[in-house]
Coordinates of C-alpha atoms and ligand atoms in Angstrom, one line a residue:
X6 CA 124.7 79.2 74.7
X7 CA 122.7 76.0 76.1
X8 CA 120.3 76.8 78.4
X9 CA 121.2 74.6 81.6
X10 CA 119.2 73.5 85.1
X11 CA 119.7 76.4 87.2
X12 CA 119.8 79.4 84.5
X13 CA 116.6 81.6 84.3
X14 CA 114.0 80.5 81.6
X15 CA 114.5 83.2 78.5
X16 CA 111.5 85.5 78.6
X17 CA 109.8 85.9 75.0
X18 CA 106.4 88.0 73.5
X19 CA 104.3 85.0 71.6
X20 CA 101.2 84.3 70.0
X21 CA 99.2 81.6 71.1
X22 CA 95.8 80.0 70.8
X23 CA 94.9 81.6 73.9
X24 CA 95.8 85.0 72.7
X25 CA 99.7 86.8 73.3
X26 CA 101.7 86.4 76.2
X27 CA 104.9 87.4 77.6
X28 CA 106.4 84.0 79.1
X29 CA 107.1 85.5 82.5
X30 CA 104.4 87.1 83.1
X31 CA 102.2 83.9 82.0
X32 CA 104.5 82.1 84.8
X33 CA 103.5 84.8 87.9
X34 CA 105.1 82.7 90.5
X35 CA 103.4 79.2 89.4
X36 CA 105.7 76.0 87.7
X37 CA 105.5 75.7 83.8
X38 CA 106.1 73.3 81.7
X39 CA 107.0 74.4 78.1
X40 CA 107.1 71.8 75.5
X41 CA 107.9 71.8 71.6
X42 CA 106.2 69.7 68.7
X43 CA 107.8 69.2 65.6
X44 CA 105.1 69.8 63.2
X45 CA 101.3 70.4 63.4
X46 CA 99.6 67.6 61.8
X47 CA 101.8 65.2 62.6
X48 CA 100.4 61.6 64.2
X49 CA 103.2 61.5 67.1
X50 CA 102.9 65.1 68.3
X51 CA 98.5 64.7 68.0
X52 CA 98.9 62.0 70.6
X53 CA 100.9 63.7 72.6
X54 CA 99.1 66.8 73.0
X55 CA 95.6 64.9 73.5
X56 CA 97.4 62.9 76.0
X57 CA 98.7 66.2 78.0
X58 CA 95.0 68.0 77.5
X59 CA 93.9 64.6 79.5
X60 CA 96.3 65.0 82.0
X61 CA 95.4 68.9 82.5
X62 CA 93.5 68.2 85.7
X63 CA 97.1 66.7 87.1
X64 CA 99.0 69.5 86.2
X65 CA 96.5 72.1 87.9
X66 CA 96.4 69.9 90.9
X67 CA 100.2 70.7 90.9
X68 CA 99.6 74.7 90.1
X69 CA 101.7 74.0 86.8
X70 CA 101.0 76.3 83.8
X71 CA 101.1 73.9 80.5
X72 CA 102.4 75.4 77.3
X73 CA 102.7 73.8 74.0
X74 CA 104.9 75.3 71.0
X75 CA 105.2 74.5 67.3
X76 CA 106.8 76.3 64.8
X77 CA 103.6 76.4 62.6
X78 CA 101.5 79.7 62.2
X79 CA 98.8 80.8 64.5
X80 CA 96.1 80.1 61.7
X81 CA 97.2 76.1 61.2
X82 CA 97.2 75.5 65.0
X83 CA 92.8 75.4 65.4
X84 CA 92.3 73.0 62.6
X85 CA 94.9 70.7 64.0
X86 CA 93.5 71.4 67.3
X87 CA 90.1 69.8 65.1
X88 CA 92.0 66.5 64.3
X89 CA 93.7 66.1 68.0
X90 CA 89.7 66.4 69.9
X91 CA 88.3 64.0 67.1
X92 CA 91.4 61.4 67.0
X93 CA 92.1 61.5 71.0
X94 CA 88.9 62.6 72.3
X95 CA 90.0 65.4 74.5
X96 CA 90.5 68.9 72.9
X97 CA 93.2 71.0 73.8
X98 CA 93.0 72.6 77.1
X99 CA 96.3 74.9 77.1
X100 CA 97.9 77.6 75.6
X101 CA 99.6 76.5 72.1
X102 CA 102.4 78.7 71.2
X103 CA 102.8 79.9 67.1
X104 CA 106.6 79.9 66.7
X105 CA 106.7 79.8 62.8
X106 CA 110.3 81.7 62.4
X107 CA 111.5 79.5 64.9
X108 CA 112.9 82.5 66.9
X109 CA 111.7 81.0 70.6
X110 CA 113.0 77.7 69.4
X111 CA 115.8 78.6 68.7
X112 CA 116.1 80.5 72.1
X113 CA 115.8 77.5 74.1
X114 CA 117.7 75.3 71.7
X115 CA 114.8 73.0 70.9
X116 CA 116.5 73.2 67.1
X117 CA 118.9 70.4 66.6
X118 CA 120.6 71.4 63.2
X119 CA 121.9 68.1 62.7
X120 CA 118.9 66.2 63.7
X121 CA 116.5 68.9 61.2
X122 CA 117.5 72.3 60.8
X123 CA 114.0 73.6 61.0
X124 CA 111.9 71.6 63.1
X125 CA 111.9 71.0 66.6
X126 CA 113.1 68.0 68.7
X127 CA 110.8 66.8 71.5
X128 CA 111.9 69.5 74.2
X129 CA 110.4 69.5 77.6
X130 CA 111.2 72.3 80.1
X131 CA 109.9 72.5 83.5
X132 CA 110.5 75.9 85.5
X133 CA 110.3 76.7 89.0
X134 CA 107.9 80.0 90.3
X135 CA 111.5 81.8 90.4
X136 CA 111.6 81.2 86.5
X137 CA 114.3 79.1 86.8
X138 CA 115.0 75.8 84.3
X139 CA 114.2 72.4 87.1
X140 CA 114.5 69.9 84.2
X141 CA 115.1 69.6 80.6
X142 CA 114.6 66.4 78.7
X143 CA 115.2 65.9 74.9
X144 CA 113.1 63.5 72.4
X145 CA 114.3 62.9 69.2
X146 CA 110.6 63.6 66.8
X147 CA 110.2 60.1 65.9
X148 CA 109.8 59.3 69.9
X149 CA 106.4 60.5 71.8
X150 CA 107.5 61.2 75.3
X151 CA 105.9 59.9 78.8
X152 CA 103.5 62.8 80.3
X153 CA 103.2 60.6 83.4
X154 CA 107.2 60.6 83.9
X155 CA 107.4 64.5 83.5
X156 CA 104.1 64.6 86.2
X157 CA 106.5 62.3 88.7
X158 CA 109.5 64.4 87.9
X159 CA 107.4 67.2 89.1
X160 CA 106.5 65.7 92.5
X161 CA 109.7 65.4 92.9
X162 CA 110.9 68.8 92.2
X163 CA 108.1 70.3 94.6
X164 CA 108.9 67.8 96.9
X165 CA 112.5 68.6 96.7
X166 CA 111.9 72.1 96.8
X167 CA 109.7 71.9 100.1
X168 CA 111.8 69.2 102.2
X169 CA 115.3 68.4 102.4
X170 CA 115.1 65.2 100.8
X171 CA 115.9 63.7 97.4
X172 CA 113.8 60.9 96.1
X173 CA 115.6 57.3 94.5
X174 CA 115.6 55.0 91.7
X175 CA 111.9 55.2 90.1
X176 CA 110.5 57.2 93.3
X177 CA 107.1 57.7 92.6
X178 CA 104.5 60.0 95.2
X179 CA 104.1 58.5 98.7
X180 CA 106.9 56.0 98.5
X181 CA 109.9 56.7 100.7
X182 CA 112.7 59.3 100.0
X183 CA 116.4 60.2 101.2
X184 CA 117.8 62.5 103.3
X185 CA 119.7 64.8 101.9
X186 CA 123.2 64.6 102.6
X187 CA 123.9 68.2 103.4
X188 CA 121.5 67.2 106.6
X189 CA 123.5 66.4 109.3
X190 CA 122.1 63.2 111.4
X191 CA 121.6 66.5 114.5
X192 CA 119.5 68.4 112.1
X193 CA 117.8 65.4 110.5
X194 CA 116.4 64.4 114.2
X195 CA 114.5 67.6 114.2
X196 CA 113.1 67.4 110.5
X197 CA 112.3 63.8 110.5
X198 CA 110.9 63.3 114.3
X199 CA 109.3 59.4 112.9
X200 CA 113.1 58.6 112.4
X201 CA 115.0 57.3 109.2
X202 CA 116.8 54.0 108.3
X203 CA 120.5 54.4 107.7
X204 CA 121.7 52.0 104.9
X205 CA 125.0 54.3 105.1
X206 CA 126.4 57.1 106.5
X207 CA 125.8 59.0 103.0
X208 CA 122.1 57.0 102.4
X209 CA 119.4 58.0 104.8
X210 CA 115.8 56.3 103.9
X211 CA 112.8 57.9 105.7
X212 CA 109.1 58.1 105.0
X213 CA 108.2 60.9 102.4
X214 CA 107.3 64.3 104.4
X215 CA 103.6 65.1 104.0
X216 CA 103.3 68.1 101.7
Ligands
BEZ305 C1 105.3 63.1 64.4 O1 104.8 63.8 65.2 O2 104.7 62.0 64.1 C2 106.6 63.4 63.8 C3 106.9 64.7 63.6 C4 108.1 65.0 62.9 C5 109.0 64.0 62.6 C6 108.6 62.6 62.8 C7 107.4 62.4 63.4

């Protein structure tokens, strides 16, 4: 069955370049971000994880845990990791998982038979601290994805998860946000003091809440 937003993350025992790990304990009440390559030593998949070992100081800034997976063996990850210093200048900073059976792909459906039957698409997961799936996107492999759109989705989500608010059209940190509509105008005098700009009844604009 297809994991959805809202289910729990599936749990799983890997190996990975950082040594094993059981996923949930790796998580212990921080976000994560698990994404899948298709292939070691493959040109998209180098750029994206030398981009992502750049962007490490963003994601600890955030408290998110990073975690790569490919289903390549353990041995073939450290040359790769080699190619991906030399080609992108940054070596890779984060936990690369060895999947070579396929078995935690296949777990979190990152295997689209009719798309290849034995590599992964370009899956990104980001779970909450209560292990729960926030957001799933979907690449097919000839596609590198944007790092810097799944760092905004992220502000979002803790933003979200903080303040009742929901963020518009290309939101990005620090611009203004909406008022959730379950927040009735009573309530919303309390939580947003500065007051708010009503466009309509259902679309309340007000100043993003600081953290
Ligand atoms: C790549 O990373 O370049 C790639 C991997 C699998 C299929 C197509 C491209």
């Amino acid at each position: 069955m297809a994991i959805l937003i809202g289910d729990t993350a599936p749990d799983f025992a890997a190996e990975t370049t950082d040594g094993p790990i059981r996923f949930h304990d790796y998580i212990d009440g921080h976000w994560a971000v698990l994404f899948s390559h298709p292939k070691n030593y493959t040109p998209v998949c180098t750029t994206e994880l030398g981009y992502t070992a750049r962007l490490k100081p963003e994601f600890d800034k955030r408290g998110v845990r990073v975690l790569g997976l490919s289903v390549d063996e353990l041995e073939r990850h450290a040359g790769w990791a080699r190619d991906i210093e030399e080609t992108q200048g940054t070596a890779v900073n984060f936990p690369i998982i060895a999947d070579p059976r396929g078995e935690i792909a296949r777990k979190y459906d990152m295997i689209h038979p009719n798309a290849d039957d034995s590599l992964t698409v370009r899956s990104v997961f980001v779970i909450g601290p209560d292990k729960k799936v926030k957001l799933k996107i979907e690449y097919p492999a000839s596609t590198g994805r944007n790092f810097d759109e799944v760092l905004r989705v992220i502000d979002s989500l803790q933003l979200t998860a903080r303040h009742q608010v929901a963020t518009p059209v290309n939101w990005k940190q620090g611009e203004d946000v909406i008022i959730s509509t379950s927040v009735s105008d009573e309530a919303a005098k309390a939580r947003f003091p500065g007051g708010w700009k009503t466009l309509k009844p259902y679309l309340r604009v007000v100043a993003q809440p600081q953290a």
